PDB file of C-alpha atoms in Angstrom:
ATOM      1  CA  UNK A   1      66.064 134.912 102.626  1.00  0.00           C
ATOM      2  CA  UNK A   2      64.044 134.942  99.396  1.00  0.00           C
ATOM      3  CA  UNK A   3      62.050 138.120  98.843  1.00  0.00           C
ATOM      4  CA  UNK A   4      59.089 139.097  96.751  1.00  0.00           C
ATOM      5  CA  UNK A   5      58.629 142.859  96.827  1.00  0.00           C
ATOM      6  CA  UNK A   6      55.896 144.846  95.128  1.00  0.00           C
ATOM      7  CA  UNK A   7      55.142 148.531  95.369  1.00  0.00           C
ATOM      8  CA  UNK A   8      52.399 150.929  94.456  1.00  0.00           C
ATOM      9  CA  UNK A   9      53.736 154.462  94.831  1.00  0.00           C
ATOM     10  CA  UNK A  10      53.030 157.889  93.418  1.00  0.00           C
ATOM     11  CA  UNK A  11      54.281 158.159  89.816  1.00  0.00           C
ATOM     12  CA  UNK A  12      56.790 160.875  90.769  1.00  0.00           C
ATOM     13  CA  UNK A  13      58.567 158.400  93.055  1.00  0.00           C
ATOM     14  CA  UNK A  14      58.620 155.410  90.701  1.00  0.00           C
ATOM     15  CA  UNK A  15      62.041 156.140  89.128  1.00  0.00           C
ATOM     16  CA  UNK A  16      63.679 156.396  92.545  1.00  0.00           C
ATOM     17  CA  UNK A  17      61.932 153.236  93.765  1.00  0.00           C
ATOM     18  CA  UNK A  18      63.013 151.341  90.641  1.00  0.00           C
ATOM     19  CA  UNK A  19      66.612 152.478  91.065  1.00  0.00           C
ATOM     20  CA  UNK A  20      66.668 151.614  94.788  1.00  0.00           C
ATOM     21  CA  UNK A  21      65.038 148.186  94.473  1.00  0.00           C
ATOM     22  CA  UNK A  22      67.316 147.240  91.589  1.00  0.00           C
ATOM     23  CA  UNK A  23      70.335 147.761  93.887  1.00  0.00           C
ATOM     24  CA  UNK A  24      69.097 144.857  95.976  1.00  0.00           C
ATOM     25  CA  UNK A  25      66.745 142.694  93.912  1.00  0.00           C
ATOM     26  CA  UNK A  26      65.887 141.557  90.400  1.00  0.00           C
ATOM     27  CA  UNK A  27      63.163 143.344  88.442  1.00  0.00           C
ATOM     28  CA  UNK A  28      60.589 140.769  87.318  1.00  0.00           C
ATOM     29  CA  UNK A  29      57.643 142.881  86.341  1.00  0.00           C
ATOM     30  CA  UNK A  30      56.303 146.442  86.677  1.00  0.00           C
ATOM     31  CA  UNK A  31      56.736 147.333  90.359  1.00  0.00           C
ATOM     32  CA  UNK A  32      57.625 143.739  91.301  1.00  0.00           C
ATOM     33  CA  UNK A  33      61.037 142.451  92.384  1.00  0.00           C
ATOM     34  CA  UNK A  34      62.381 139.103  93.528  1.00  0.00           C
ATOM     35  CA  UNK A  35      65.682 137.879  94.947  1.00  0.00           C
ATOM     36  CA  UNK A  36      67.829 136.549  97.761  1.00  0.00           C
ATOM     37  CA  UNK A  37      68.966 138.930 100.524  1.00  0.00           C
ATOM     38  CA  UNK A  38      70.585 138.609 103.919  1.00  0.00           C
ATOM     39  CA  UNK A  39      68.600 139.850 106.942  1.00  0.00           C
ATOM     40  CA  UNK A  40      70.953 142.802 107.247  1.00  0.00           C
ATOM     41  CA  UNK A  41      70.415 143.777 103.617  1.00  0.00           C
ATOM     42  CA  UNK A  42      66.640 143.530 104.039  1.00  0.00           C
ATOM     43  CA  UNK A  43      66.906 146.141 106.806  1.00  0.00           C
ATOM     44  CA  UNK A  44      69.053 148.435 104.634  1.00  0.00           C
ATOM     45  CA  UNK A  45      66.527 148.067 101.797  1.00  0.00           C
ATOM     46  CA  UNK A  46      63.666 148.985 104.099  1.00  0.00           C
ATOM     47  CA  UNK A  47      65.511 152.067 105.353  1.00  0.00           C
ATOM     48  CA  UNK A  48      66.245 153.182 101.796  1.00  0.00           C
ATOM     49  CA  UNK A  49      62.564 152.736 100.908  1.00  0.00           C
ATOM     50  CA  UNK A  50      61.409 154.668 103.980  1.00  0.00           C
ATOM     51  CA  UNK A  51      63.483 157.651 102.765  1.00  0.00           C
ATOM     52  CA  UNK A  52      61.603 157.637  99.441  1.00  0.00           C
ATOM     53  CA  UNK A  53      57.958 156.897 100.077  1.00  0.00           C
ATOM     54  CA  UNK A  54      55.199 159.084 101.545  1.00  0.00           C
ATOM     55  CA  UNK A  55      52.681 157.099 103.589  1.00  0.00           C
ATOM     56  CA  UNK A  56      50.329 160.081 103.626  1.00  0.00           C
ATOM     57  CA  UNK A  57      50.111 159.714  99.822  1.00  0.00           C
ATOM     58  CA  UNK A  58      49.223 156.033 100.330  1.00  0.00           C
ATOM     59  CA  UNK A  59      52.537 154.873  98.902  1.00  0.00           C
ATOM     60  CA  UNK A  60      52.651 151.161  99.630  1.00  0.00           C
ATOM     61  CA  UNK A  61      55.481 148.612  99.551  1.00  0.00           C
ATOM     62  CA  UNK A  62      54.841 144.974 100.471  1.00  0.00           C
ATOM     63  CA  UNK A  63      57.818 142.734 101.226  1.00  0.00           C
ATOM     64  CA  UNK A  64      57.366 138.986 101.566  1.00  0.00           C
ATOM     65  CA  UNK A  65      60.320 137.163 103.080  1.00  0.00           C
ATOM     66  CA  UNK A  66      60.665 133.395 102.794  1.00  0.00           C
ATOM     67  CA  UNK A  67      63.253 131.465 104.779  1.00  0.00           C
ATOM     68  CA  UNK A  68      62.813 128.591 102.331  1.00  0.00           C
ATOM     69  CA  UNK A  69      61.150 128.054  98.972  1.00  0.00           C
ATOM     70  CA  UNK A  70      60.846 124.329  99.590  1.00  0.00           C
ATOM     71  CA  UNK A  71      57.104 124.588  99.970  1.00  0.00           C
ATOM     72  CA  UNK A  72      56.498 126.825  97.017  1.00  0.00           C
ATOM     73  CA  UNK A  73      56.067 126.783  93.269  1.00  0.00           C
ATOM     74  CA  UNK A  74      56.423 129.574  90.720  1.00  0.00           C
ATOM     75  CA  UNK A  75      54.245 129.349  87.616  1.00  0.00           C
ATOM     76  CA  UNK A  76      54.165 131.768  84.744  1.00  0.00           C
ATOM     77  CA  UNK A  77      51.137 132.022  82.475  1.00  0.00           C
ATOM     78  CA  UNK A  78      52.126 133.795  79.276  1.00  0.00           C
ATOM     79  CA  UNK A  79      55.474 135.541  78.897  1.00  0.00           C
ATOM     80  CA  UNK A  80      58.121 135.432  81.699  1.00  0.00           C
ATOM     81  CA  UNK A  81      59.600 138.925  81.953  1.00  0.00           C
ATOM     82  CA  UNK A  82      62.108 137.780  84.574  1.00  0.00           C
ATOM     83  CA  UNK A  83      64.597 137.090  81.783  1.00  0.00           C
ATOM     84  CA  UNK A  84      64.173 140.549  80.298  1.00  0.00           C
ATOM     85  CA  UNK A  85      65.409 142.397  83.313  1.00  0.00           C
ATOM     86  CA  UNK A  86      68.982 142.650  81.963  1.00  0.00           C
ATOM     87  CA  UNK A  87      67.597 144.957  79.262  1.00  0.00           C
ATOM     88  CA  UNK A  88      66.303 147.486  81.812  1.00  0.00           C
TER      89      UNK A  88
ATOM     90  CA  UNK B   1      47.568 126.786  99.113  1.00  0.00           C
ATOM     91  CA  UNK B   2      48.471 130.444  99.604  1.00  0.00           C
ATOM     92  CA  UNK B   3      48.930 132.369  96.381  1.00  0.00           C
ATOM     93  CA  UNK B   4      50.644 135.582  95.387  1.00  0.00           C
ATOM     94  CA  UNK B   5      49.704 136.513  91.846  1.00  0.00           C
ATOM     95  CA  UNK B   6      50.937 139.485  89.857  1.00  0.00           C
ATOM     96  CA  UNK B   7      50.333 140.377  86.263  1.00  0.00           C
ATOM     97  CA  UNK B   8      51.640 142.735  83.660  1.00  0.00           C
ATOM     98  CA  UNK B   9      49.276 142.696  80.703  1.00  0.00           C
ATOM     99  CA  UNK B  10      48.254 145.002  77.883  1.00  0.00           C
ATOM    100  CA  UNK B  11      46.094 147.854  79.177  1.00  0.00           C
ATOM    101  CA  UNK B  12      43.105 146.674  77.070  1.00  0.00           C
ATOM    102  CA  UNK B  13      43.058 143.425  79.027  1.00  0.00           C
ATOM    103  CA  UNK B  14      43.464 144.854  82.542  1.00  0.00           C
ATOM    104  CA  UNK B  15      39.725 145.188  83.340  1.00  0.00           C
ATOM    105  CA  UNK B  16      39.100 141.557  82.390  1.00  0.00           C
ATOM    106  CA  UNK B  17      42.142 140.397  84.379  1.00  0.00           C
ATOM    107  CA  UNK B  18      41.032 142.394  87.434  1.00  0.00           C
ATOM    108  CA  UNK B  19      37.542 140.934  87.227  1.00  0.00           C
ATOM    109  CA  UNK B  20      38.787 137.367  86.782  1.00  0.00           C
ATOM    110  CA  UNK B  21      41.417 137.485  89.545  1.00  0.00           C
ATOM    111  CA  UNK B  22      38.937 139.033  91.969  1.00  0.00           C
ATOM    112  CA  UNK B  23      36.688 135.968  91.546  1.00  0.00           C
ATOM    113  CA  UNK B  24      39.431 133.882  93.147  1.00  0.00           C
ATOM    114  CA  UNK B  25      41.743 136.124  95.168  1.00  0.00           C
ATOM    115  CA  UNK B  26      41.974 139.371  97.132  1.00  0.00           C
ATOM    116  CA  UNK B  27      43.213 142.531  95.409  1.00  0.00           C
ATOM    117  CA  UNK B  28      46.149 143.916  97.427  1.00  0.00           C
ATOM    118  CA  UNK B  29      47.737 146.353  95.022  1.00  0.00           C
ATOM    119  CA  UNK B  30      47.696 147.319  91.354  1.00  0.00           C
ATOM    120  CA  UNK B  31      47.998 144.036  89.448  1.00  0.00           C
ATOM    121  CA  UNK B  32      48.771 142.074  92.617  1.00  0.00           C
ATOM    122  CA  UNK B  33      46.495 139.548  94.342  1.00  0.00           C
ATOM    123  CA  UNK B  34      46.832 137.277  97.335  1.00  0.00           C
ATOM    124  CA  UNK B  35      44.734 134.518  98.868  1.00  0.00           C
ATOM    125  CA  UNK B  36      44.073 130.886  99.724  1.00  0.00           C
ATOM    126  CA  UNK B  37      42.939 128.504  96.957  1.00  0.00           C
ATOM    127  CA  UNK B  38      42.539 124.771  96.543  1.00  0.00           C
ATOM    128  CA  UNK B  39      44.661 123.039  93.870  1.00  0.00           C
ATOM    129  CA  UNK B  40      41.564 122.569  91.750  1.00  0.00           C
ATOM    130  CA  UNK B  41      40.704 126.257  91.934  1.00  0.00           C
ATOM    131  CA  UNK B  42      44.271 127.190  90.989  1.00  0.00           C
ATOM    132  CA  UNK B  43      43.829 125.185  87.790  1.00  0.00           C
ATOM    133  CA  UNK B  44      40.486 126.879  87.013  1.00  0.00           C
ATOM    134  CA  UNK B  45      42.096 130.282  87.615  1.00  0.00           C
ATOM    135  CA  UNK B  46      44.949 129.462  85.224  1.00  0.00           C
ATOM    136  CA  UNK B  47      42.514 128.345  82.523  1.00  0.00           C
ATOM    137  CA  UNK B  48      40.487 131.535  82.913  1.00  0.00           C
ATOM    138  CA  UNK B  49      43.690 133.581  82.621  1.00  0.00           C
ATOM    139  CA  UNK B  50      44.842 131.675  79.539  1.00  0.00           C
ATOM    140  CA  UNK B  51      41.584 132.675  77.806  1.00  0.00           C
ATOM    141  CA  UNK B  52      42.351 136.360  78.423  1.00  0.00           C
ATOM    142  CA  UNK B  53      46.063 136.949  77.895  1.00  0.00           C
ATOM    143  CA  UNK B  54      48.100 137.128  74.679  1.00  0.00           C
ATOM    144  CA  UNK B  55      51.623 135.771  75.108  1.00  0.00           C
ATOM    145  CA  UNK B  56      52.640 137.271  71.775  1.00  0.00           C
ATOM    146  CA  UNK B  57      51.931 140.692  73.305  1.00  0.00           C
ATOM    147  CA  UNK B  58      54.200 139.732  76.231  1.00  0.00           C
ATOM    148  CA  UNK B  59      51.290 139.558  78.648  1.00  0.00           C
ATOM    149  CA  UNK B  60      52.738 138.025  81.785  1.00  0.00           C
ATOM    150  CA  UNK B  61      51.132 136.474  84.885  1.00  0.00           C
ATOM    151  CA  UNK B  62      53.284 135.081  87.697  1.00  0.00           C
ATOM    152  CA  UNK B  63      51.660 132.801  90.272  1.00  0.00           C
ATOM    153  CA  UNK B  64      53.521 131.823  93.409  1.00  0.00           C
ATOM    154  CA  UNK B  65      51.971 128.965  95.360  1.00  0.00           C
ATOM    155  CA  UNK B  66      52.959 128.249  98.954  1.00  0.00           C
ATOM    156  CA  UNK B  67      51.889 125.069 100.733  1.00  0.00           C
ATOM    157  CA  UNK B  68      52.668 126.826 104.010  1.00  0.00           C
ATOM    158  CA  UNK B  69      53.447 130.348 105.169  1.00  0.00           C
ATOM    159  CA  UNK B  70      55.243 129.070 108.247  1.00  0.00           C
ATOM    160  CA  UNK B  71      58.607 130.145 106.878  1.00  0.00           C
ATOM    161  CA  UNK B  72      57.511 133.533 105.671  1.00  0.00           C
ATOM    162  CA  UNK B  73      56.928 137.072 106.855  1.00  0.00           C
ATOM    163  CA  UNK B  74      54.880 139.867 105.277  1.00  0.00           C
ATOM    164  CA  UNK B  75      56.073 143.428 105.933  1.00  0.00           C
ATOM    165  CA  UNK B  76      54.471 146.590 104.672  1.00  0.00           C
ATOM    166  CA  UNK B  77      56.470 149.791 104.385  1.00  0.00           C
ATOM    167  CA  UNK B  78      54.066 152.714 104.104  1.00  0.00           C
ATOM    168  CA  UNK B  79      50.365 152.213 103.575  1.00  0.00           C
ATOM    169  CA  UNK B  80      48.792 148.702 103.448  1.00  0.00           C
ATOM    170  CA  UNK B  81      46.269 148.706 100.603  1.00  0.00           C
ATOM    171  CA  UNK B  82      45.165 145.152 101.441  1.00  0.00           C
ATOM    172  CA  UNK B  83      42.445 146.607 103.681  1.00  0.00           C
ATOM    173  CA  UNK B  84      41.161 148.894 100.961  1.00  0.00           C
ATOM    174  CA  UNK B  85      40.178 146.137  98.601  1.00  0.00           C
ATOM    175  CA  UNK B  86      36.579 146.051  99.834  1.00  0.00           C
ATOM    176  CA  UNK B  87      36.157 149.532  98.344  1.00  0.00           C
ATOM    177  CA  UNK B  88      37.106 148.336  94.839  1.00  0.00           C
TER     178      UNK B  88
END
């Protein structure tokens, strides 16, 4: 499964979210992650996220799962930060 | 074509990016947009973005295009801001 994950959470929780998401996926941009995960790992990731975020504070995490990328295209306008992530 | 667009640009250029992206797509989260566009409109959107961003400042805009969402799933953990966008 290919995932695109983006979050919008309270600033206090950003470091923990960054650390958690980076265990599973690749950082591609502020608050945005991409990568391949098994179904089981997707569930673990969701559980880890649920421990961090506070819905009452309108913390929001969107996870798109794609069984195939055959029908998709990824374009970058400007600079592609995906290659920077090893510096984080 | 279904699009997921996310950008990471210099703060000075955020208002212009927000305004431009909202002409074409739906705001779903800080710097993240989703929506259906024709191929022609995708090209117009890219041209508008190219007029705004500065690659030398590492401004970055990623555009995922999906010909179908049949093989995908969208999960939200926490609060779904997609419904707030009419208040923006």
